[in-house]
Coordinates of C-alpha atoms in Angstrom, one line a residue:
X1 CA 0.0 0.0 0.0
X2 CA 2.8 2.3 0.5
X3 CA 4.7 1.7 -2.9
X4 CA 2.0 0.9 -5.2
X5 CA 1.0 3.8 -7.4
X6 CA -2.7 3.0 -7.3
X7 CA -3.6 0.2 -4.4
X8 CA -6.8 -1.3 -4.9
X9 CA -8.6 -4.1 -2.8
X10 CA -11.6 -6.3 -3.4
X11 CA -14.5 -8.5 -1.6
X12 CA -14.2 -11.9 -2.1
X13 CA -17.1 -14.2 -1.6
X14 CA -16.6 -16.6 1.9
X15 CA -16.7 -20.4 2.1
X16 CA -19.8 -21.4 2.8
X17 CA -21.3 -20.0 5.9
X18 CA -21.9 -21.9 9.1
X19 CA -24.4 -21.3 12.0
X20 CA -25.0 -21.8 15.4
X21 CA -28.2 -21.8 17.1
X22 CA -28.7 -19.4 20.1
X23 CA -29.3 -19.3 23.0
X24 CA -26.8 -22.3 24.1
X25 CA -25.4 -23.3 27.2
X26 CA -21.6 -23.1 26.8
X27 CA -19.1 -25.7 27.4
X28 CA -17.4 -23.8 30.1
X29 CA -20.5 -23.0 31.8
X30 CA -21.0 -24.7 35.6
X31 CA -23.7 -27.3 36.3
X32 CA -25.4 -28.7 38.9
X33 CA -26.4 -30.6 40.7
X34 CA -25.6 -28.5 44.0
X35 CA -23.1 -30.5 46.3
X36 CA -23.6 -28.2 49.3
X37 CA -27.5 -28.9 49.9
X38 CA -27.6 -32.4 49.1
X39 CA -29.2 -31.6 45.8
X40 CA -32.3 -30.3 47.6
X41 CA -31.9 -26.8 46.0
X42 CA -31.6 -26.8 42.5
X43 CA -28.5 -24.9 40.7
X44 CA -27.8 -23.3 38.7
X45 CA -31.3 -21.1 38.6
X46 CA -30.9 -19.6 34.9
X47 CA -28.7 -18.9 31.8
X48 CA -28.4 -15.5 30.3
X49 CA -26.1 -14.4 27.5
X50 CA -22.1 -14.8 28.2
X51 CA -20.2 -15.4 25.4
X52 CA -18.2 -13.0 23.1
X53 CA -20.1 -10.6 25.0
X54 CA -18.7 -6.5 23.9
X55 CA -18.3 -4.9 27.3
X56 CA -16.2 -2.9 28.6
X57 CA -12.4 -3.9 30.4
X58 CA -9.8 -2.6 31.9
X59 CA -7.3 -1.4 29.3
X60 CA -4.5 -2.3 30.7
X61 CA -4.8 -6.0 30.2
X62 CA -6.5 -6.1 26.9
X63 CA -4.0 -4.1 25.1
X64 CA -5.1 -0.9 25.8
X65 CA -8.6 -1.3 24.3
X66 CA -11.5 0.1 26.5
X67 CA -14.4 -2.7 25.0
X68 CA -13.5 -6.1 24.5
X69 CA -15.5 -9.5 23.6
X70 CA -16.0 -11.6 27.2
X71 CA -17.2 -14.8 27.9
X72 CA -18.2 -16.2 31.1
X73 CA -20.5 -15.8 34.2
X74 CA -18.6 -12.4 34.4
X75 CA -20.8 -11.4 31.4
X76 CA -23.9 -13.8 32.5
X77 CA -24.2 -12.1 35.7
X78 CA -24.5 -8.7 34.9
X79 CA -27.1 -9.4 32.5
X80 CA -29.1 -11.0 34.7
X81 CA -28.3 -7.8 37.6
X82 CA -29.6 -5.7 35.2
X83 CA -32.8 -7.3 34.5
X84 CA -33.1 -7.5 37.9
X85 CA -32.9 -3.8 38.4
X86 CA -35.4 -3.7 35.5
X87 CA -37.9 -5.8 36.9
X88 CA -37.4 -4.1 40.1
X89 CA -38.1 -0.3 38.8
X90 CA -41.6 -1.9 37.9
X91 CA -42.1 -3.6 40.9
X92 CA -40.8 -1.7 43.5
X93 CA -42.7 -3.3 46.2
X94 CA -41.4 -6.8 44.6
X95 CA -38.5 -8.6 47.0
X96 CA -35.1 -10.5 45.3
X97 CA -36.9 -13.9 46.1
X98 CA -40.1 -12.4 43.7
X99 CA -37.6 -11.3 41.1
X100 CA -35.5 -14.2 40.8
X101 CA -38.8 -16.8 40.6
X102 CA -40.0 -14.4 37.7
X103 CA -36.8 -14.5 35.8
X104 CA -37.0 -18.8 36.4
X105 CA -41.1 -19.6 35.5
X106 CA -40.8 -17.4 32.3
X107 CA -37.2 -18.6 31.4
X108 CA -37.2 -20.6 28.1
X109 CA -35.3 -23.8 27.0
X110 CA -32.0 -23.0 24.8
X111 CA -31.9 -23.7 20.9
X112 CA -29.7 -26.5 21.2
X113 CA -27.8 -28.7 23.2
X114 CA -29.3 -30.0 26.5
X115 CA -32.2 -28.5 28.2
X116 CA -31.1 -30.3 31.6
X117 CA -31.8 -28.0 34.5
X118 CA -28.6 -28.7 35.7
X119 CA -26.9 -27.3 32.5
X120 CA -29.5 -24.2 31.9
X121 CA -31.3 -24.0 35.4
X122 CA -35.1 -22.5 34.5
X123 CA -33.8 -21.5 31.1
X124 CA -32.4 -18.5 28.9
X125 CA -34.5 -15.0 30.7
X126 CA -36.9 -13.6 29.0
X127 CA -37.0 -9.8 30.4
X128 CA -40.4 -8.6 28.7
X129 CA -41.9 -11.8 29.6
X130 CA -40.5 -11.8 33.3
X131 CA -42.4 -8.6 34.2
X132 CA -45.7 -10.2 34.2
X133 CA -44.6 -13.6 34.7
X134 CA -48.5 -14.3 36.4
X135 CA -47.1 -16.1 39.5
X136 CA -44.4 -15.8 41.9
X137 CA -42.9 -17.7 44.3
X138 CA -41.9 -15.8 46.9
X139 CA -39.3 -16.4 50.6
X140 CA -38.0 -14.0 53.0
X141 CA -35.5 -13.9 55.4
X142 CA -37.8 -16.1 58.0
X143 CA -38.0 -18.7 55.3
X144 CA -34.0 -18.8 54.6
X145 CA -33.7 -18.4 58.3
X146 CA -35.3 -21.6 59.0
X147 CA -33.4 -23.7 55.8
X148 CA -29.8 -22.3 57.6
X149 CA -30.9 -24.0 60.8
X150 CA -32.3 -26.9 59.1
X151 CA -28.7 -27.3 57.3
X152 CA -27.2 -27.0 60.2
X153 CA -25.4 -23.6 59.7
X154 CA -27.4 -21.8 62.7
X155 CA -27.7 -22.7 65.9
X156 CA -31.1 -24.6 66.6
X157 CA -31.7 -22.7 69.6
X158 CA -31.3 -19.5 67.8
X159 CA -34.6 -17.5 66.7
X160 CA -36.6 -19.7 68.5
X161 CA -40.0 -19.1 67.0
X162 CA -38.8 -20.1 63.1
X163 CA -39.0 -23.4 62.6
X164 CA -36.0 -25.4 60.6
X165 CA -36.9 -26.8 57.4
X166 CA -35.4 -28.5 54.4
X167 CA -34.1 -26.9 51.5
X168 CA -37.3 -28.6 49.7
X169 CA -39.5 -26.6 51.8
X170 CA -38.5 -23.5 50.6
X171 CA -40.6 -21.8 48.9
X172 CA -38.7 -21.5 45.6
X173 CA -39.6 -21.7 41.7
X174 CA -37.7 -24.8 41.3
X175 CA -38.2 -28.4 43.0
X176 CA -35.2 -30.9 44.0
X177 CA -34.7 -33.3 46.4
X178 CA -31.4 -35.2 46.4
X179 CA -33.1 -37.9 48.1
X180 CA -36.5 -39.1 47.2
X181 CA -37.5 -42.6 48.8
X182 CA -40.6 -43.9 47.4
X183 CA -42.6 -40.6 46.7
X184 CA -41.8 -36.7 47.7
X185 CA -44.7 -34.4 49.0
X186 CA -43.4 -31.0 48.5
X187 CA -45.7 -27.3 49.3
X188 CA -45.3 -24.1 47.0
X189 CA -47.2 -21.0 47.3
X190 CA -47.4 -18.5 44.7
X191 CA -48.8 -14.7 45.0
X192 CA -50.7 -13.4 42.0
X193 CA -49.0 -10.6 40.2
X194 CA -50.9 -10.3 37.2
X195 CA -53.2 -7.8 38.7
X196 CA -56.3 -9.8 37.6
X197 CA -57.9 -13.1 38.8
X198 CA -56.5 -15.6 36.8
X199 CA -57.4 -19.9 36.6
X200 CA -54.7 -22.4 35.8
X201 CA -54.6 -25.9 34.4
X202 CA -51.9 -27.9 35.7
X203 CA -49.6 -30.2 33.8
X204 CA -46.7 -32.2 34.5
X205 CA -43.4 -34.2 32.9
X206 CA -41.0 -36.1 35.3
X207 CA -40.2 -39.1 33.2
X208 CA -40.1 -42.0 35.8
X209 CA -42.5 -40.2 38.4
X210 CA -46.0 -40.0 38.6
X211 CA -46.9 -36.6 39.2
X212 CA -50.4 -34.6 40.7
X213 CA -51.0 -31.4 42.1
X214 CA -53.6 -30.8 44.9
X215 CA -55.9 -28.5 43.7
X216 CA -55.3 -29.3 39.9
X217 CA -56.8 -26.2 38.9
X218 CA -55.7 -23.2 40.8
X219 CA -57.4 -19.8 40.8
X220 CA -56.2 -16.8 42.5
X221 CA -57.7 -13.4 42.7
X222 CA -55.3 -10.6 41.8
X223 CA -53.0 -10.1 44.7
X224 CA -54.0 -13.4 46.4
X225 CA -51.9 -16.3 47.3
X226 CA -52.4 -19.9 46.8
X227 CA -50.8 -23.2 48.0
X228 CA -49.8 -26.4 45.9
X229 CA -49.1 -29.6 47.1
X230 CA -47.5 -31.8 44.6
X231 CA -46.8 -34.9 45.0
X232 CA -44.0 -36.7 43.0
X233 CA -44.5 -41.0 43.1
X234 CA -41.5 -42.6 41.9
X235 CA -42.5 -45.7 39.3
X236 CA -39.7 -46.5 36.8
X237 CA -37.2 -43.9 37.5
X238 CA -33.3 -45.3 38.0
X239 CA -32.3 -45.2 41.2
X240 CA -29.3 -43.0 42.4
X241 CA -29.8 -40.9 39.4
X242 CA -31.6 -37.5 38.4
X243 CA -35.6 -37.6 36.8
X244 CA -35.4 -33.9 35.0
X245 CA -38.3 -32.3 33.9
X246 CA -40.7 -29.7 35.2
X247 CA -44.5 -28.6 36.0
X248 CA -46.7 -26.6 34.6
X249 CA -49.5 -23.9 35.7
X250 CA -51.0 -22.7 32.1
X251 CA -53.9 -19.9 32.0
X252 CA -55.2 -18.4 28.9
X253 CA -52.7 -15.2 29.6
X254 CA -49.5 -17.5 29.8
X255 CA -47.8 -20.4 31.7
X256 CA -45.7 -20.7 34.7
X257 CA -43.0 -23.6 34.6
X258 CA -41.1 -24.7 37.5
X259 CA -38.0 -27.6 36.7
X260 CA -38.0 -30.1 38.7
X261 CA -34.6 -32.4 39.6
X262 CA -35.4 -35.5 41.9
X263 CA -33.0 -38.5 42.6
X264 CA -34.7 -41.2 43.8
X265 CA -32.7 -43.4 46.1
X266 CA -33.6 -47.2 48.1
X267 CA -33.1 -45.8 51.5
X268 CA -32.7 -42.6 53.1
X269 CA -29.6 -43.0 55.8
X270 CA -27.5 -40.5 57.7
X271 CA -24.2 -40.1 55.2
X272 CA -21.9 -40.0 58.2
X273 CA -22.1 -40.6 61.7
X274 CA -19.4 -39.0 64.3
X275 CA -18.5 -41.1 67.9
X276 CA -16.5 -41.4 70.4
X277 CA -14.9 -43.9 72.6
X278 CA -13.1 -47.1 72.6
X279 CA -16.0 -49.2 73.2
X280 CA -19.7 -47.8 72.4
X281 CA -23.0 -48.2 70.0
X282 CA -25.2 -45.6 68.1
X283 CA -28.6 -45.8 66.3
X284 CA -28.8 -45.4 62.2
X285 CA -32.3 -44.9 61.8
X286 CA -33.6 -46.1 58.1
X287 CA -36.2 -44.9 55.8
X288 CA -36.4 -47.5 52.8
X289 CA -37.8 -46.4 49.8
X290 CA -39.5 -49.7 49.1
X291 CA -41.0 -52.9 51.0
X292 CA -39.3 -56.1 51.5
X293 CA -36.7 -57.1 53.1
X294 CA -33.4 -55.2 54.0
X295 CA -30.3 -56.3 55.0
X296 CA -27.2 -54.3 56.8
X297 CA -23.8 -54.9 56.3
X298 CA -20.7 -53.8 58.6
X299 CA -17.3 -53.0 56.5
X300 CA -14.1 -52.5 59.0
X301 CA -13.3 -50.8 61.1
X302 CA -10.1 -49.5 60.0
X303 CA -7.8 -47.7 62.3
X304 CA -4.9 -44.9 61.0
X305 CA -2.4 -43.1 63.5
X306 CA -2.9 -39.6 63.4
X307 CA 0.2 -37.8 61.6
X308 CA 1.4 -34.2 62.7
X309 CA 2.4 -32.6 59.5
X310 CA 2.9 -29.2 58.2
X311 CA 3.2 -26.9 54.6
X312 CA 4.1 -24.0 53.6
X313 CA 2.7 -21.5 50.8
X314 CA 3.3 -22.4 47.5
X315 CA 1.7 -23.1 44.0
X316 CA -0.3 -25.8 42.7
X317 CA -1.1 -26.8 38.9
X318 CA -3.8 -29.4 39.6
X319 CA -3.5 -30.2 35.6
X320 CA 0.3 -31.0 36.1
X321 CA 1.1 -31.7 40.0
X322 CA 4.1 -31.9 41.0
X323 CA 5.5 -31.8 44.3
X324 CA 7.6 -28.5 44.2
X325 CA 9.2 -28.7 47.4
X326 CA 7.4 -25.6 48.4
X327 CA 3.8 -25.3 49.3
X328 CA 2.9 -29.1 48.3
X329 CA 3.3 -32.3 50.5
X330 CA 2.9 -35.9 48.9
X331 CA 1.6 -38.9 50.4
X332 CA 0.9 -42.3 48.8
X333 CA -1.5 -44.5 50.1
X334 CA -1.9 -48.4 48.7
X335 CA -5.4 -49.7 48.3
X336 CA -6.1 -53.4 48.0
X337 CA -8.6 -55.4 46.2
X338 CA -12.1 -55.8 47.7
X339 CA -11.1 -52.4 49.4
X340 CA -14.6 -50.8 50.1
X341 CA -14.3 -47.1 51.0
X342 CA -10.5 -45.2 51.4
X343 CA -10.7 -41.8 53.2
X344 CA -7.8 -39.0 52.9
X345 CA -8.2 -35.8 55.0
X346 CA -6.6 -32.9 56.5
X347 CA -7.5 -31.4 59.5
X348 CA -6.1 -27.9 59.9
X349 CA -5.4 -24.4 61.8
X350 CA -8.5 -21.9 62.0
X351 CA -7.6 -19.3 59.5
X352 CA -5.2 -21.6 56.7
X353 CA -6.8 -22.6 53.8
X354 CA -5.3 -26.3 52.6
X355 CA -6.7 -27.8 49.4
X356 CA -6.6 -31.9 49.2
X357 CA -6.1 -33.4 45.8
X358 CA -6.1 -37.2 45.0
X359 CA -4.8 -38.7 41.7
X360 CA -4.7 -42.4 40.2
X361 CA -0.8 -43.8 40.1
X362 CA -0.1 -45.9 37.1
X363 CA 1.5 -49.2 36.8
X364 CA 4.5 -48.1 35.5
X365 CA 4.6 -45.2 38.3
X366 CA 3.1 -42.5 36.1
X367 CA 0.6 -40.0 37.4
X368 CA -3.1 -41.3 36.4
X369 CA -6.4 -39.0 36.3
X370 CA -7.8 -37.2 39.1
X371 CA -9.8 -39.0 41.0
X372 CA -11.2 -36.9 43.4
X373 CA -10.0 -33.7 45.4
X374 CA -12.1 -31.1 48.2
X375 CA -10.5 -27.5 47.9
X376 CA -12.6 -25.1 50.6
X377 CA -11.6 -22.1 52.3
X378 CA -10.7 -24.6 55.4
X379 CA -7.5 -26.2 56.1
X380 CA -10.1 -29.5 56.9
X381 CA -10.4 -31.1 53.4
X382 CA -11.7 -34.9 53.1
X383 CA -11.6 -36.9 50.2
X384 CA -13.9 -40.4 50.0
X385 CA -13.1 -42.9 47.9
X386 CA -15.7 -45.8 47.3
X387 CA -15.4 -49.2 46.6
X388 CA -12.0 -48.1 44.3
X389 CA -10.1 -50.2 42.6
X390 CA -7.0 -51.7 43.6
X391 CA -3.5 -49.8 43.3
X392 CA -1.5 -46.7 44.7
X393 CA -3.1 -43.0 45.1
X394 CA -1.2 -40.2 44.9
X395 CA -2.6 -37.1 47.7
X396 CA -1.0 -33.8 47.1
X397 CA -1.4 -31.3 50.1
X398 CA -1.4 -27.5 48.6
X399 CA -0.6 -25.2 50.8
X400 CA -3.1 -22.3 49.3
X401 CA -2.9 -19.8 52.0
X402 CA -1.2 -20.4 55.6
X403 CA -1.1 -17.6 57.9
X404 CA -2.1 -19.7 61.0
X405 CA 1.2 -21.5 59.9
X406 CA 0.3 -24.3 58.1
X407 CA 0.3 -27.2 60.5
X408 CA -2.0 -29.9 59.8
X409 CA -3.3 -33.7 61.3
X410 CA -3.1 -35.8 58.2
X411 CA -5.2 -39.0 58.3
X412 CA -5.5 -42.0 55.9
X413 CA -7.9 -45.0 55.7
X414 CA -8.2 -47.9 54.0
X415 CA -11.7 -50.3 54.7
X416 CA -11.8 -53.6 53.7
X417 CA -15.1 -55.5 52.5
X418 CA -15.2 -57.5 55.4
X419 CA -16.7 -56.9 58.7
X420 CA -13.7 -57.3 61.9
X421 CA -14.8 -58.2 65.1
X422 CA -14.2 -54.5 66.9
X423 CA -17.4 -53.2 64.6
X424 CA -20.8 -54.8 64.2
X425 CA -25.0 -54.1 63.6
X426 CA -27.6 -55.6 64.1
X427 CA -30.4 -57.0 63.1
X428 CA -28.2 -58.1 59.9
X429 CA -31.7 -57.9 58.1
X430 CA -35.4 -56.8 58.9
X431 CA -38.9 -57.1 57.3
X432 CA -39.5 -53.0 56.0
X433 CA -42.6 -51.2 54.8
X434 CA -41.8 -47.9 52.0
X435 CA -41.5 -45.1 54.5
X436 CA -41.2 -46.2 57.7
X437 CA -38.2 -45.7 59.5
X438 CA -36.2 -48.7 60.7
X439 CA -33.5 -49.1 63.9
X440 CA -30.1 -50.3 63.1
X441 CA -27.8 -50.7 66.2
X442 CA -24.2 -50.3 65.4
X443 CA -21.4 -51.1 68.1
X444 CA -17.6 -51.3 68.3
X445 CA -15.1 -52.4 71.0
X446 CA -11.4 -52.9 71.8
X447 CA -10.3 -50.0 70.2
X448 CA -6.8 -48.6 70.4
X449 CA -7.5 -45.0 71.6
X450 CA -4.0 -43.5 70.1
X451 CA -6.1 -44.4 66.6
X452 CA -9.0 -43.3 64.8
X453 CA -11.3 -45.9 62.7
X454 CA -13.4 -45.8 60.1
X455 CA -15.9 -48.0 58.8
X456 CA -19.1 -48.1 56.6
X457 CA -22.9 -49.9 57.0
X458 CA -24.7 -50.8 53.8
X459 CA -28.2 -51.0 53.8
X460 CA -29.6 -53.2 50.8
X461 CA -32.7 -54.5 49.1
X462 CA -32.2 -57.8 48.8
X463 CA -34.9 -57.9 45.9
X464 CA -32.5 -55.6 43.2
X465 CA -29.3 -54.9 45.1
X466 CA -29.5 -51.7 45.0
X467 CA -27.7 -49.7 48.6
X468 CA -27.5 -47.0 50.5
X469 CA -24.7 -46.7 52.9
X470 CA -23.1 -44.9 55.8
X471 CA -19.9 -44.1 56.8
X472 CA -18.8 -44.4 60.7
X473 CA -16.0 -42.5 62.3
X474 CA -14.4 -43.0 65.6
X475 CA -12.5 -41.0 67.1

């Protein structure tokens, strides 16, 4: 351009053009289920646009431009702020838990891809749609009072008069349960926003559950509440995994669609159960999810010395760990055949922040895949192993932040499938009816108190095998 006399350019015609329907969840984008609740709240709630989204940066890490192209929840969230604010400056007198429940029963599903609620939540907002989304579900702070002390996260005895409850009893514009034996009864009441009386049909689609809504058709004067109960009956859903799907109110002004997530499991158990002692017994109460006959199997217990160990700050590349000799300590630990459960964990000062990651070791003393790994803002990080396979696993301790010092208490165990005469329950089985709750006594003795033990119960229907189990420690 700078020698020719006369420069000239031209338009040339483009291979053929290729398309990609929108909206789509993208590959980078987190899913659910929700770890932290047990899968009894559903996540993520919706998508909104987030990729190659013009916004503007700071310059001095985008080459000095002032707009660039972002993808991620950085640009998901904002859009869904904004509406917010939006939907707000119509509604002033509308609360976040209003606001959030329209953006979710007027989302829609995405073009392509899965529709999974775990991938999109409610769906891709809608923000014309969401300011008269009909119903809404709304909660308060007495309402997520109550779930905090049901989780455990508030003390029971604190605000006496609200009542704990499960994070399926919150009054939210999803349903999810990570734990449904036999059937799931769950209440939701919606306020009528519309500002006219409005009747709805209701419909339903949870493959594998049998699904009804008392009243079936609602009607709610403008401004009025009204409450649901559905009732979700398992029939041929798989057990241990998710039914996805959603229900329905539909009036002749729109629809309101609520996804649904249940997991239906054989029994309901405790997960873990804490003792003491050298010798001593506990109850595991047992809610089967069918009728028959049960049977409960003890596995260990295994005992592991407590290890004083400590780490400084330092790096870690989970995608290439490595033990740097700063900020990462290595342990080993061999697991035999017919090895049931194996437990790594860290228990740490108040204030450091450890990370525990556990890889695979090849037979040729290669690093394998990750296998599992717990990274919270604690220095106490567990990882469970169950029923792995035989061979050696590689732990790597990251020091992430240490300004209590970085001492730790590392602990390792390794159960076997058999039962060993320090750990028992009983009755081994018992007749059971769907739903009602069932006694197991489980006891150990002889224990050496400068260990701690581990061990795991298994409670089985002896019609299809399938289990649900719990894990013991005694400390």
């Amino acid at each position: 351009m700078t020698t020719a006399s006369a420069p000239t350019g031209k338009i040339v015609a483009l291979t053929t053009p290729s398309s990609t329907e929108a909206p789509a969840v993208a590959e980078f984008s987190s899913r659910g289920p929700s770890t932290t609740t047990g899968g009894d709240i559903l996540k993520p709630d919706v998508a909104a646009p987030g990729v190659d989204v013009l916004a503007a940066v700071t310059p001095y890490n985008h080459h000095d431009r002032n707009y660039d192209l972002l993808s991620g929840t950085s640009m998901a969230a904002p859009h869904v702020a904004g509406i917010a604010a939006a939907l707000r400056a119509a509604h002033p007198d509308w609360s976040p838990m209003a606001v959030k429940s329209a953006l979710m029963t007027t989302g829609r599903d995405m073009a392509m891809g899965t529709t999974s609620p775990f991938a999109q939540g409610a769906g891709n907002v809608q923000p014309a749609m969401a300011v008269n989304p009909l119903l809404v579900a709304d909660s308060g702070i007495v309402d997520w009072v109550g779930y905090l002390k049901g989780a455990g996260v508030l003390d029971p005895a604190s605000s006496p008069t609200i009542p704990a409850i499960t994070g399926t009893e919150l009054n939210q514009a999803s349903i999810a349960s990570g734990s449904v034996v036999g059937s799931l009864e769950v209440k939701r009441t919606f306020t009528n926003v519309s500002g006219s009386a409005q009747t709805f049909a209701f419909s339903a689609a949870v493959p594998g559950f049998d699904v009804t809504a008392s009243p079936a058709t609602l009607t709610v004067a403008a401004g009025a509440k009204a409450t649901v109960t559905l009732t979700f009956v398992r029939t041929d859903a798989a057990l241990r995994q998710y039914a996805t799907g959603s229900v329905t109110w539909s009036a002749a002004s729109g629809q309101v669609r609520l996804p649904v997530a249940l997991r239906p499991v054989v029994a309901s158990a405790p997960a873990e159960i804490a003792a003491t002692g050298d010798t001593g017994s506990t109850t595991v109460t047992v809610v089967p999810g069918f009728t028959g006959t049960m049977t409960a199997t003890a596995h260990g217990l295994a005992g592991t010395t407590p290890v004083a160990e400590s780490v400084t700050a330092g790096a870690f590349d989970a995608a290439a760990p490595a033990d740097s000799g700063t900020g990462v300590d290595v342990v080993d630990v061999v697991v035999p055949a017919g090895t049931a459960l194996a437990r790594m964990s860290t228990d740490g000062a108040s204030g450091d922040d450890l990370d525990l990651w556990v890889y695979s070791v090849n037979p040729d003393g290669s690093l394998g895949a990750l296998v599992g790994y717990s990274a919270s803002g604690s220095a106490d990080e567990t990882v469970t192993l169950r029923a792995p396979a035989a061979g050696t696993y590689r732990a790597f301790v990251h020091g992430y932040s240490v300004p209590s010092g970085g001492a730790y208490t590392w602990r390792a165990w390794v159960v076997g499938d058999a039962a060993l005469s320090n750990f028992s329950v009983s009755p081994g089985s018992a007749a059971v009816t769907m739903k009602t709750p069932v006694d197991f006594a489980v006891a150990w003795n002889g224990l050496d108190s400068a260990q701690d033990y581990l061990g795991v119960v298994d409670f089985t229907d002896t019609a299809t095998g399938q289990k649900t189990s719990t894990v013991v420690e005694v400390r």
